[in-house]
Backbone as a ProteinNet text record, in pm:
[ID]
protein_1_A
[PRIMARY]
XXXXXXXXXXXXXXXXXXXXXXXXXXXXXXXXXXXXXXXXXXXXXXXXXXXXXXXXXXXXXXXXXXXXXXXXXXXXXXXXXXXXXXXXXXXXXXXXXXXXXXXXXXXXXXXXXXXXXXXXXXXXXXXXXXXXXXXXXXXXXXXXXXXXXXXXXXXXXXXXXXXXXXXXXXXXXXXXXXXXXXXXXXXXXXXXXXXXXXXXXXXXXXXXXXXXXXXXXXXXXXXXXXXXXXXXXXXXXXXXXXXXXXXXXXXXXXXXXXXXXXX
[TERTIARY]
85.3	0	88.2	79	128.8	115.3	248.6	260.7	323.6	278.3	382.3	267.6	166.1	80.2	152.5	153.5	230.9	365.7	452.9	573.7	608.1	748.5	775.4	796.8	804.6	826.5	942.7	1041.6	1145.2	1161.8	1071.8	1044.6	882.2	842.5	712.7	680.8	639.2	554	427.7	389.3	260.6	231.5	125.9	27.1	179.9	283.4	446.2	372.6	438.7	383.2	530.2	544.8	657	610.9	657.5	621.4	792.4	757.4	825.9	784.5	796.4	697.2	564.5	506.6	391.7	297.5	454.3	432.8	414.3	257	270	320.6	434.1	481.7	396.7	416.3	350.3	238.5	140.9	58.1	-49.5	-11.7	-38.7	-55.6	95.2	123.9	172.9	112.5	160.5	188.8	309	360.8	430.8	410.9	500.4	584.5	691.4	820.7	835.4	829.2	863	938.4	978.7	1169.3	1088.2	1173.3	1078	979.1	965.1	860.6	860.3	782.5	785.4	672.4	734.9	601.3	622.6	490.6	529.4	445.8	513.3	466.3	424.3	317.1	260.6	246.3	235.2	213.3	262.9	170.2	204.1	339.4	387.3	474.7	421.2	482.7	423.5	351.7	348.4	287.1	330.8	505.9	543.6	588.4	583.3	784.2	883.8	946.5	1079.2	1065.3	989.9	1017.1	984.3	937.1	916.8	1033.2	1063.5	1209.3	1322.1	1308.4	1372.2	1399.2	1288.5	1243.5	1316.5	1307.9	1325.7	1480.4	1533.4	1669	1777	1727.2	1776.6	1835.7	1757.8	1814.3	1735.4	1586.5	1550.1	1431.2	1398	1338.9	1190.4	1096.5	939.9	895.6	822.8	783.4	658.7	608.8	471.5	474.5	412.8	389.1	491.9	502.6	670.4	687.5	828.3	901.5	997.2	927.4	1030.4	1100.2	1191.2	1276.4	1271.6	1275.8	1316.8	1212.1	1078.1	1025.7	1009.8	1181.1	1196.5	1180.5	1090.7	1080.2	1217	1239.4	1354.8	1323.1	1451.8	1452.3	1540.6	1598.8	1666.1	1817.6	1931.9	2006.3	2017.4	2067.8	2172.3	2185.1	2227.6	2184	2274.2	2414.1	2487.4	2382.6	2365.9	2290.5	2185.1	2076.7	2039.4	2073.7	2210.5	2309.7	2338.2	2367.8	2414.9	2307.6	2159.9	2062.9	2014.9	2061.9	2046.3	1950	1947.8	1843.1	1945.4	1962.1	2049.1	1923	1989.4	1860.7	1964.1	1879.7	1941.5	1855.6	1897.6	1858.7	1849.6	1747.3	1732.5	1812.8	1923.3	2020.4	2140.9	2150	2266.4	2397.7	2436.6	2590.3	2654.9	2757.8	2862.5	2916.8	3033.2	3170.1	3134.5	3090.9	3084.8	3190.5	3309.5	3432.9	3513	3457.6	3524.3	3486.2	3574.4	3523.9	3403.9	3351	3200	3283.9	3360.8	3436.9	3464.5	3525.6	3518.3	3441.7	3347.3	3184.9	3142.5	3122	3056	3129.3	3259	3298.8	3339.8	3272.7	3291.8	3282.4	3387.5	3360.9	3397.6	3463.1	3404	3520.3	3667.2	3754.6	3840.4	3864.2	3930.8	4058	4146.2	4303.2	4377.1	4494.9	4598.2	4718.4	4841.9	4961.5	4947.7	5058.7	5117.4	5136.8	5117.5	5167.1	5162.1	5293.6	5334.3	5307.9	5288.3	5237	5127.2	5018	4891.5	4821	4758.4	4678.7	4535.7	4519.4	4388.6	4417.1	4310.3	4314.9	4245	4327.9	4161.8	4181.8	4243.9	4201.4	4100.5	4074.9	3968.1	3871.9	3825.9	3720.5	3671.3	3807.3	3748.5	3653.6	3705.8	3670.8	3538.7	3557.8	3446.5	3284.4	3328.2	3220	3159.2	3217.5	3180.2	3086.1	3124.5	3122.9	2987.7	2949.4	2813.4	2722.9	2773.3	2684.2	2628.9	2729.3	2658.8	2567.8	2582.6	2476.3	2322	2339.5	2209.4	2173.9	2275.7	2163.6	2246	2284.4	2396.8	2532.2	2514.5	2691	2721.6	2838.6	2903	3013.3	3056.5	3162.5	3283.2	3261.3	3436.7	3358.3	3418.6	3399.8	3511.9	3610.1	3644.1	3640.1	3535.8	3440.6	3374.2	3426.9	3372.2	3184.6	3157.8	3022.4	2915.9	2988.7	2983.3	2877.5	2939.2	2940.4	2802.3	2809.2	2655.8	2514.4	2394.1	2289.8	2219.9	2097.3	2080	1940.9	1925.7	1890.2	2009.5	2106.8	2222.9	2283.9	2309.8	2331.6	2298.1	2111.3	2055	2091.9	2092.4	2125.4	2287.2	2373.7	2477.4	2446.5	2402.8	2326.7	2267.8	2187.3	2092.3	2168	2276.4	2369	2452.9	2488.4	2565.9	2530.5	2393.8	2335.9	2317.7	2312.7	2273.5	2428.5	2524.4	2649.7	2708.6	2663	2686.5	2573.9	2513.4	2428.9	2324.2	2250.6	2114.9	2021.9	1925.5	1814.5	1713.7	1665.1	1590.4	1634.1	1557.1	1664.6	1515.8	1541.3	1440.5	1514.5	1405.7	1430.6	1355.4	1426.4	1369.9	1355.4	1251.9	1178.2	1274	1325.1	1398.1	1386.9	1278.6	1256.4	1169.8	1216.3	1137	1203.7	1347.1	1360.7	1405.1	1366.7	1429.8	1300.9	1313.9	1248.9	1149.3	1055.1	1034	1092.8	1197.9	1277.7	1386.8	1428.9	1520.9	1426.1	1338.5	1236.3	1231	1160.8	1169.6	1282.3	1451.6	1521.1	1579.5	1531.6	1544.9	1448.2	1310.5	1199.2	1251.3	1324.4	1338.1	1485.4	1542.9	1635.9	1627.6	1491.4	1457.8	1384.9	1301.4	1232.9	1380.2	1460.6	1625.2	1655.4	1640.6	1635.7	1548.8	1424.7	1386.3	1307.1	1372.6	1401.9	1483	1580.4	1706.9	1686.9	1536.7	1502.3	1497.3	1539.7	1556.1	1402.2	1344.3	1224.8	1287.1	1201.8	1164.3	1098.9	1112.5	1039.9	1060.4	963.1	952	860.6	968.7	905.3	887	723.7	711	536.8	582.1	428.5	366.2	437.5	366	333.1	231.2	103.6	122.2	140.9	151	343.2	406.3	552.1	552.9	467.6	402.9	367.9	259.7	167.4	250.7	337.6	446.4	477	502.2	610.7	553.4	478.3	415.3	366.6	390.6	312.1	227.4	259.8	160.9	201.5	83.3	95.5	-14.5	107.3	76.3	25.8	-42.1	-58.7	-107.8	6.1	-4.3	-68.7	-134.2	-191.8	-160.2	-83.1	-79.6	-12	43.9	128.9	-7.2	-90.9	-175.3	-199.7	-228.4	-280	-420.5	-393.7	-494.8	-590.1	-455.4	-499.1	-376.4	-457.9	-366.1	-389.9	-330.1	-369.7	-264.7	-312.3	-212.6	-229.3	-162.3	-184	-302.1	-344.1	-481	-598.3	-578.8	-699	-795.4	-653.1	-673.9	-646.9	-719.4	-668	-585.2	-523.1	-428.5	-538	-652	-781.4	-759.1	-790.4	-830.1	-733	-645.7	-468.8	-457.3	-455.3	-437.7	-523.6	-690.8	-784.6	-763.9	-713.6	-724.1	-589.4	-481.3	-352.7	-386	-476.1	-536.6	-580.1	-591.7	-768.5	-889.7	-959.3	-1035	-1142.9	-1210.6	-1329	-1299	-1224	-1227.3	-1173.7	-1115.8	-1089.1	-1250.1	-1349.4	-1439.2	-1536.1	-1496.8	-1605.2	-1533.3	-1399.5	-1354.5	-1429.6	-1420	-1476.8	-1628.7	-1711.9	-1810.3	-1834.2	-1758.7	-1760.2	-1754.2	-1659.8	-1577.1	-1663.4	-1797	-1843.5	-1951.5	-1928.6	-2045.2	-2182.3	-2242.3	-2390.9	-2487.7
-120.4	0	124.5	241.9	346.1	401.6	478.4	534.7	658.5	750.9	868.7	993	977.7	1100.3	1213.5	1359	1443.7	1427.1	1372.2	1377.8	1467.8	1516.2	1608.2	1467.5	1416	1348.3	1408.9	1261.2	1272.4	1365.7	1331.9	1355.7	1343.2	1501.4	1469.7	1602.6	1531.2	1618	1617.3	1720.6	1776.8	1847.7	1809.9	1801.4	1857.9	1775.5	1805.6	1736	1785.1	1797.3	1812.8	1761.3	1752.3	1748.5	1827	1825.4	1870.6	1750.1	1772.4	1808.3	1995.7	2012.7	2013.8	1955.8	1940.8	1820.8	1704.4	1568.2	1610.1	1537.6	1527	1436	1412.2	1246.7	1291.2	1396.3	1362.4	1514.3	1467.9	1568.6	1577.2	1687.9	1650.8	1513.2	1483	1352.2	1465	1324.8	1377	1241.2	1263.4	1131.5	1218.1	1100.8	1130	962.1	1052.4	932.7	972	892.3	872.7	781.2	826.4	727.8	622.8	519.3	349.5	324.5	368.6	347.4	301.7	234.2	211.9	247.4	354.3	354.2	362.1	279.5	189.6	240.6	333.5	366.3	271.6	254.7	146	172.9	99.7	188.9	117.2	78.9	4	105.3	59.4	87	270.7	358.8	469.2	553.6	488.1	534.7	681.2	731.6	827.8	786.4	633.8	624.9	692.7	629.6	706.1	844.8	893.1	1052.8	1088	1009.9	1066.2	1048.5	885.8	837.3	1017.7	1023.5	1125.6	1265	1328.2	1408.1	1397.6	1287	1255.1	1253	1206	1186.2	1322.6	1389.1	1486.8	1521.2	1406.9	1426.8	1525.2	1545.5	1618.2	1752.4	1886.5	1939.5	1948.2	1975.6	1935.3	2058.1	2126.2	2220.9	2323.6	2194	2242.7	2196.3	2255.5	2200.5	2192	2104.9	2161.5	2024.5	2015.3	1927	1998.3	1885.7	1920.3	1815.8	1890.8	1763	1810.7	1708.8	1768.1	1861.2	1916.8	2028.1	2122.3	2119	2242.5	2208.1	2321.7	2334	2368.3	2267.1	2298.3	2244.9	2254.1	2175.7	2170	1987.7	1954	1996.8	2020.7	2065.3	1942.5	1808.4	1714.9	1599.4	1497.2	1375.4	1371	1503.9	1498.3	1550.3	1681.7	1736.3	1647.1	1550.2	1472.7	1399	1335.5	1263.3	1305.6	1448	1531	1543.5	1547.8	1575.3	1447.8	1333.4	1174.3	1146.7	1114.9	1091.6	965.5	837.3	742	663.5	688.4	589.8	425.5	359.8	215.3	188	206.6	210	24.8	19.8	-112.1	-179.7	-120.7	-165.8	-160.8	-98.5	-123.6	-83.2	34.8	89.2	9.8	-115.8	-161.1	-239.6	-218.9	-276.9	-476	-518.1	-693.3	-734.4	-707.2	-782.8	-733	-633.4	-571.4	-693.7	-686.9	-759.2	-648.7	-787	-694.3	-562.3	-596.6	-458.2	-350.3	-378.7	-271.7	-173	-254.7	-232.9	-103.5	-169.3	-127.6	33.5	63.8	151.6	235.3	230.4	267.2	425	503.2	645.2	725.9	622.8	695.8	578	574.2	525.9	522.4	498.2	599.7	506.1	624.8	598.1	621.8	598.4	542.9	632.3	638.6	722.7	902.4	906.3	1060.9	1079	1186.4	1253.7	1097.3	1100.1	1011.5	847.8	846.4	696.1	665.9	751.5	770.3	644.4	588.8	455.6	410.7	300	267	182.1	219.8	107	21.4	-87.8	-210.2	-306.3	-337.7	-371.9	-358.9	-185.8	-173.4	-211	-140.6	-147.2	-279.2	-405.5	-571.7	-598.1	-549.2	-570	-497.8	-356.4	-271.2	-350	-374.6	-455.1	-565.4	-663.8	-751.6	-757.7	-647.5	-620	-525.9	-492.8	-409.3	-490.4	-565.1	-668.1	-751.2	-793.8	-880.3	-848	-703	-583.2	-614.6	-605.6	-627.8	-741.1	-794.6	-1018.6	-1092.7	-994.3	-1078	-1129.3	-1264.3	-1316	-1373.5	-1272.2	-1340.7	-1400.6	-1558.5	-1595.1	-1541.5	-1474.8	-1372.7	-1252	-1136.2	-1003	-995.6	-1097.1	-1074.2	-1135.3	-1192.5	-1248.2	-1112.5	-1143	-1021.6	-1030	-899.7	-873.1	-955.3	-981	-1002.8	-1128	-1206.1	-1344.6	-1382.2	-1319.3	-1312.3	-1280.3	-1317.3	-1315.8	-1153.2	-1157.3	-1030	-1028	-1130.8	-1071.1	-1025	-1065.5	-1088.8	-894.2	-873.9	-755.4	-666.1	-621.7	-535.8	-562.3	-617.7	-631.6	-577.8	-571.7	-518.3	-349.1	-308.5	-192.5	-86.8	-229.7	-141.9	-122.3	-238.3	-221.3	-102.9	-86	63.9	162.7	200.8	297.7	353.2	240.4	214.2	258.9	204.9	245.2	402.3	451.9	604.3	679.1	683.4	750.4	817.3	734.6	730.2	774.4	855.5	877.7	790.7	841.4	813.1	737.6	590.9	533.2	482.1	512.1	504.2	366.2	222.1	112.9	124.2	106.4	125.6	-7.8	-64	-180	-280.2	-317.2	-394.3	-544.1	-603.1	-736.5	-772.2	-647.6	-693.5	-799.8	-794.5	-939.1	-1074.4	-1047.5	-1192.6	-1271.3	-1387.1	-1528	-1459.5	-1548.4	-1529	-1566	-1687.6	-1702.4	-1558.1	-1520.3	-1394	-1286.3	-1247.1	-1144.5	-1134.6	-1279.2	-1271.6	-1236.4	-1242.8	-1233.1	-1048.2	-976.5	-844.4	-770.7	-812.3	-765.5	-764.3	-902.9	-899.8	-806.1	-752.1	-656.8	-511.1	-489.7	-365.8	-362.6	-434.8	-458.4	-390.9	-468.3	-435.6	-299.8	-264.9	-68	-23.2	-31.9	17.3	-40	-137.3	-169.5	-85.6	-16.9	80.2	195	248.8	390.2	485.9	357.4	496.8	510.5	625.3	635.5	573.4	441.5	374.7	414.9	410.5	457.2	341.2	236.2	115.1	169.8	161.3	143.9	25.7	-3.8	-137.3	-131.2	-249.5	-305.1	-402.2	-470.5	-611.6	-584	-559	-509.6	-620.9	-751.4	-890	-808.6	-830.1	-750.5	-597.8	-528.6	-393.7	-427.2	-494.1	-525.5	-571.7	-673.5	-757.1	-657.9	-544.9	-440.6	-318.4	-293.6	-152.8	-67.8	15.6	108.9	210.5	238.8	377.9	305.2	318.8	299.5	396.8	473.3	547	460.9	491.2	435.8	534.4	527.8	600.2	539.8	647.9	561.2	712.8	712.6	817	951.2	936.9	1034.2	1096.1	1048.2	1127.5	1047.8	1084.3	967.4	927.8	758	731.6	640.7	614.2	636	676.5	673.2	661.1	654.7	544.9	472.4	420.7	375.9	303.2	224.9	130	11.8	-46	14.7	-33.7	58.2	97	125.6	48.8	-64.9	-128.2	-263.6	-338.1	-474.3	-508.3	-611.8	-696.4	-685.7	-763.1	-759.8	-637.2	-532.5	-386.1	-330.5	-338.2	-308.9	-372.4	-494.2	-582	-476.9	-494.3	-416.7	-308.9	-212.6	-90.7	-122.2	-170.2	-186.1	-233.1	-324.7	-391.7	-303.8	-186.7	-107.3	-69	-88.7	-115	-105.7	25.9	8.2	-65.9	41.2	-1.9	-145.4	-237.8	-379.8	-433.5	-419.4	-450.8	-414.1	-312.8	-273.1	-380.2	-366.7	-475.8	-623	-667.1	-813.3	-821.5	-678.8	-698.1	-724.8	-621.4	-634.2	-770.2	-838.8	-969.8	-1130.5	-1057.1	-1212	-1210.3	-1375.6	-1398.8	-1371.9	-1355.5	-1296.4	-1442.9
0	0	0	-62.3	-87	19.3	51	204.1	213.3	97	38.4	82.4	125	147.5	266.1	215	276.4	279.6	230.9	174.2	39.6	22	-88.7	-244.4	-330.7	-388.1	-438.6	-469.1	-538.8	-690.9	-781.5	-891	-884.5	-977.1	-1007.6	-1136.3	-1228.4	-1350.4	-1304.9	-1390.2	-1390.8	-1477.7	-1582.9	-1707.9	-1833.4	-1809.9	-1944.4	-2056.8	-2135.7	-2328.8	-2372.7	-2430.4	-2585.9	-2700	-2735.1	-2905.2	-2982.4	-3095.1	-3202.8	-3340.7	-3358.1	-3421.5	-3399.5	-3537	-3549.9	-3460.3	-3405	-3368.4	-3218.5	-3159.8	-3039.7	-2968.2	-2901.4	-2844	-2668.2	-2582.4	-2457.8	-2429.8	-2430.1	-2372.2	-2228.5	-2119.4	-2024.3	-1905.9	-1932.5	-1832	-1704.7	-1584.2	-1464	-1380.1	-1310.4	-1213.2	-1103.1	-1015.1	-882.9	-865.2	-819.7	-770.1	-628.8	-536.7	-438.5	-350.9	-234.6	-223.2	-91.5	-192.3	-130.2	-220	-300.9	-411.5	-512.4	-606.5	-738.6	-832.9	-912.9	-982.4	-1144.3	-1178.1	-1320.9	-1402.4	-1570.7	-1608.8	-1726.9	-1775	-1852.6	-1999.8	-2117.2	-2252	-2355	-2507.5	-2594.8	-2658.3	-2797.1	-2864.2	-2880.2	-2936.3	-2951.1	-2847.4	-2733.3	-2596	-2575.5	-2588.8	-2516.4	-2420	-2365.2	-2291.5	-2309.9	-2397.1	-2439.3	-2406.9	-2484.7	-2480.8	-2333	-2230.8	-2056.6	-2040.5	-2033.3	-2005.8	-2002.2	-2148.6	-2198.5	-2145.9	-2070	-1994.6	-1838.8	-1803.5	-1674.7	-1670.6	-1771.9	-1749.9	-1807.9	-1844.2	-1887.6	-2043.8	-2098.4	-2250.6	-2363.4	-2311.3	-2379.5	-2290.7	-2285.6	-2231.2	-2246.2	-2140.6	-2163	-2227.6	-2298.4	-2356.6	-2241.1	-2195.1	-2103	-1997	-1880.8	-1743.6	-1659.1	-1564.2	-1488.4	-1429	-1417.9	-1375.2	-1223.4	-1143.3	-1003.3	-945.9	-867.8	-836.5	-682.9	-596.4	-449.8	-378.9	-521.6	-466.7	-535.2	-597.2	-671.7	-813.2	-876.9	-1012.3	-1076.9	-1176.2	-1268.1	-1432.6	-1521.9	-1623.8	-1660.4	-1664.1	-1677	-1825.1	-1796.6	-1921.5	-1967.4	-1894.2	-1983.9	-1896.9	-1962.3	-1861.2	-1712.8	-1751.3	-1643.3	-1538.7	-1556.5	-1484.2	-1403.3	-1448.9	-1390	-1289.4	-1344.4	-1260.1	-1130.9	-1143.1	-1057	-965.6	-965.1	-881.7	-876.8	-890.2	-841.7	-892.4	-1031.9	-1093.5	-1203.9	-1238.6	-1287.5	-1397.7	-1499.9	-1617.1	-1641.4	-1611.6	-1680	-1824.1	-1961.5	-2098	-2121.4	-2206.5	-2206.9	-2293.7	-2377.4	-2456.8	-2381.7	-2248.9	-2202.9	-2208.4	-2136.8	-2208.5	-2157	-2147.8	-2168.8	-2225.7	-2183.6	-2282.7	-2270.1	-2353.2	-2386.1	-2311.9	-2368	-2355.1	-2251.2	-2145.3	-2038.4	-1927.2	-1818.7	-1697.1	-1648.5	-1570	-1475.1	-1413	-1339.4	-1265.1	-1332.7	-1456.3	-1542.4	-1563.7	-1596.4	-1654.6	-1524.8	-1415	-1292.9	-1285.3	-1315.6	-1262.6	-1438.7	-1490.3	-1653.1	-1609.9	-1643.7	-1663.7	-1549.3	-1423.9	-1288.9	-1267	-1229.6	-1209.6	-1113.1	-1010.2	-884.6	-914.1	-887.7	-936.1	-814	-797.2	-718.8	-746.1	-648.6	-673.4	-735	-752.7	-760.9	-922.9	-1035.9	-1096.9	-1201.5	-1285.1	-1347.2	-1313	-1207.6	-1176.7	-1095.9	-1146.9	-1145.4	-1187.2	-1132.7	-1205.7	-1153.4	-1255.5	-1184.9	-1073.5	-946	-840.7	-869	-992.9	-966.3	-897.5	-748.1	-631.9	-551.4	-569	-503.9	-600	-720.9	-762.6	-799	-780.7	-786.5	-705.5	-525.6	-428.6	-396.1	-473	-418.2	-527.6	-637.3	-741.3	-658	-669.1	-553.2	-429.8	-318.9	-226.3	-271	-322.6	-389	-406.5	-534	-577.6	-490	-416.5	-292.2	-177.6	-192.8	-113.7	-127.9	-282.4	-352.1	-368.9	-318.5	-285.9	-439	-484.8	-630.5	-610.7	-623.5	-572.7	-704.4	-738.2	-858.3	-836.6	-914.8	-850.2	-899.5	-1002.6	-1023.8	-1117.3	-1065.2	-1148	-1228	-1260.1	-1383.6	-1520.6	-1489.6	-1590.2	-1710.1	-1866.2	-1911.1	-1902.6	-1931.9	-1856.2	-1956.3	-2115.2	-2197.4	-2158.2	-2115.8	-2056.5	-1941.2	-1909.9	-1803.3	-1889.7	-1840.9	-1886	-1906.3	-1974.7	-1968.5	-1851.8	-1762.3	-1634.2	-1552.8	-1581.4	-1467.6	-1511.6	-1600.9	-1661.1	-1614.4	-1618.3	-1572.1	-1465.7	-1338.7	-1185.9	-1188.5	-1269.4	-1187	-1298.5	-1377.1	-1407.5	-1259.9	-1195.1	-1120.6	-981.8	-942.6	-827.9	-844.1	-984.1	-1028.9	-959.5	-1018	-972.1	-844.8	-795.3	-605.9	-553.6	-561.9	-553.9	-579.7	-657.2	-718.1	-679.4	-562.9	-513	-573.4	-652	-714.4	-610.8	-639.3	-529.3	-643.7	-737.3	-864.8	-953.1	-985.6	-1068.6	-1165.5	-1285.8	-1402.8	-1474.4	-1542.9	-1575.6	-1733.2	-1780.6	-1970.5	-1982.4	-1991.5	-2022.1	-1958.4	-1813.5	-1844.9	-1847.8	-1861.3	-1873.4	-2033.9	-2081.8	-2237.1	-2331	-2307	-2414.1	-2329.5	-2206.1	-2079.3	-2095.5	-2054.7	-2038.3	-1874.7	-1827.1	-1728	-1608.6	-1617.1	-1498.3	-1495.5	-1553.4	-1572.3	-1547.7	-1609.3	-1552.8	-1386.7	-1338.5	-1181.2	-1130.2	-1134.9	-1108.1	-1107.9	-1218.1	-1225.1	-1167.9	-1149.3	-1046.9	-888.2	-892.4	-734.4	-726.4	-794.2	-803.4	-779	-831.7	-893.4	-741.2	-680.7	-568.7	-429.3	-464.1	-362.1	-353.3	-516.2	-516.7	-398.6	-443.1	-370.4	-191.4	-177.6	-5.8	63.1	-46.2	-20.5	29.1	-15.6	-37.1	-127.1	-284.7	-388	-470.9	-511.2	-603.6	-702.1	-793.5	-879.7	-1024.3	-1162.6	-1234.5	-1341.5	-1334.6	-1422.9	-1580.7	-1668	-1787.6	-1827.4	-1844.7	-1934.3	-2001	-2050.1	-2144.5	-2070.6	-2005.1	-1874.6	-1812.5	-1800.5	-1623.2	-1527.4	-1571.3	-1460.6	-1387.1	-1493.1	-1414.1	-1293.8	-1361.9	-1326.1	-1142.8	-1191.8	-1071.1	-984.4	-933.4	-908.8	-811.3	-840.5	-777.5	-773.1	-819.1	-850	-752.3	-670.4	-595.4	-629.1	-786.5	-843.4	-983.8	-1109.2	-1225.5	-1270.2	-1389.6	-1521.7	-1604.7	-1697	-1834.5	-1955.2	-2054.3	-2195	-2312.7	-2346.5	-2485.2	-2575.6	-2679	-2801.9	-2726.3	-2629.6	-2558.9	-2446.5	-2396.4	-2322	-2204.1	-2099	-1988.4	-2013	-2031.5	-2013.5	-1868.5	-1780	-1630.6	-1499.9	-1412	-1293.1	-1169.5	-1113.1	-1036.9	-903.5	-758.5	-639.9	-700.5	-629.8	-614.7	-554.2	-464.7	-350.7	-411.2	-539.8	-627.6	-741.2	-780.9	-866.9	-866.2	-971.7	-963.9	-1076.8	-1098.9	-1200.7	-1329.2	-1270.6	-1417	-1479.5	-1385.9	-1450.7	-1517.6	-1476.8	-1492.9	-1631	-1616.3	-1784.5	-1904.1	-1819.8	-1912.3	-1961.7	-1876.9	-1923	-2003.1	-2025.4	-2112.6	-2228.5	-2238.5	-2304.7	-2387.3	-2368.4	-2450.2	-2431.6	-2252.1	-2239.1	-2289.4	-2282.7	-2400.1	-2498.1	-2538.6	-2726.4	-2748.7	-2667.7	-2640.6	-2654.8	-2549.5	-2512.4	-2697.3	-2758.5	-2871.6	-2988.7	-2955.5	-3112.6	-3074.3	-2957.5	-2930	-2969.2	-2927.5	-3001.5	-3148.5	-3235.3	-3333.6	-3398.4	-3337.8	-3393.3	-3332.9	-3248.6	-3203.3	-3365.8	-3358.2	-3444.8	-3431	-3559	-3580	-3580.4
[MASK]
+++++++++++++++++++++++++++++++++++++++++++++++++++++++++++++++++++++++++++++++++++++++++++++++++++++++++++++++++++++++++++++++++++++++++++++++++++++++++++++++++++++++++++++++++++++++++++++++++++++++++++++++++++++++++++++++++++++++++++++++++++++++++++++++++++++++

């Protein structure tokens, strides 16, 4: 049950619009993120994911309505900037290196080095130890991080993705579909991950198309249809049925079946 009433939310829009051009991708969406929370925004192909995703993370600016963080109304410059106000996107393609070890991977961009001047280096002692020692935070025991990352599954992937984040002081950590091309034993395995986020305390922002995944974890669910809301909802508002239904199409689900029973 949702337990965020009278709290400031981590992240929250209210009635943002993008337009490209002439193209509407989001018009009047509104969400709240809140820390210990998960909330799952729902939506076929063309929904206006991406382009929230987009919004949220700092890659592109909302045209309408306002975006706050902490409280405070801002808008975002750049995905650093995001970064910087603890806001971490895990992309469902995944930035890393295949053929790097996991450790690598984990500390990509963000390297802590060792010695003086000319013999300046990487410490990857620590960052073996510190990978590890994370991962295992988050309930993931790998038996060697120098295994390239390559090599691990793509449930196993997203989980040291989402331990990243957790590690680099994520308050907000946004999930771009991440169980869209996993099996369902791998799905369960990144739910109960994404679930670890937020046992942690960080606000949650699940992008997906699976309402059964959604539901699983969900404390608040959006749902887009053609860039507009077409609901929103707790958790202790709704059911799995309704949830499916309304993803489904609801009416207009309910009018094609008419159409389509025999005469």
């Amino acid at each position: 049950m949702t337990q965020s009433a009278g709290r400031t939310a981590l992240v929250e829009l209210s009635d943002v619009s993008k337009h490209y051009g002439n193209v509407r991708a989001l018009e009047g969406v509104s969400l709240q993120v809140h820390a210990g929370e998960i909330t799952c925004v729902l939506g076929d192909n063309g929904a206006g994911k991406s382009t929230l995703i987009k919004i949220i993370a700092g890659l592109h600016q909302h045209d309408g309505g306002t975006l706050r963080i902490d409280g405070e109304e801002t808008r975002l410059g750049s995905p650093r900037e995001a970064l910087d106000r603890g806001i971490a996107t895990v992309y469902q393609d995944l930035a890393v290196v295949s053929l790097m070890p996991v450790w690598r991977n984990f500390f990509l961009g963000s390297e802590p080095r060792k010695g003086l001047g000319p013999f300046k280096r990487m410490d990857v002692d620590f960052m073996r130890r510190t990978t590890h020692s994370e991962l295992l935070r988050m309930g993931i025991d790998l038996r060697d991080v120098d295994q390239p990352i390559g090599t691990l599954s793509g449930g196993e992937r997203q989980c040291v993705a989402i331990a990243r984040a957790v590690h680099f002081g994520a308050k907000v950590l946004v999930l771009d579909e991440p169980t869209a091309a996993l099996g369902v034993k791998q799905s369960g395995v990144v739910l109960k991950y994404v679930a670890a986020a937020r046992d942690q305390g960080l606000g949650v922002v699940l992008i997906t198309h699976n309402p059964h995944h959604a539901y699983m974890v969900g404390d608040r669910f959006v749902l887009l249809k053609r860039g507009s809301m077409a609901g929103s909802h707790t958790r202790d508002s709704i059911t799995l049925d309704e949830l499916t239904r309304q993803m489904a199409g609801g009416n207009d689900l309910d009018d094609l079946r008419h159409e389509l029973q025999r005469t």
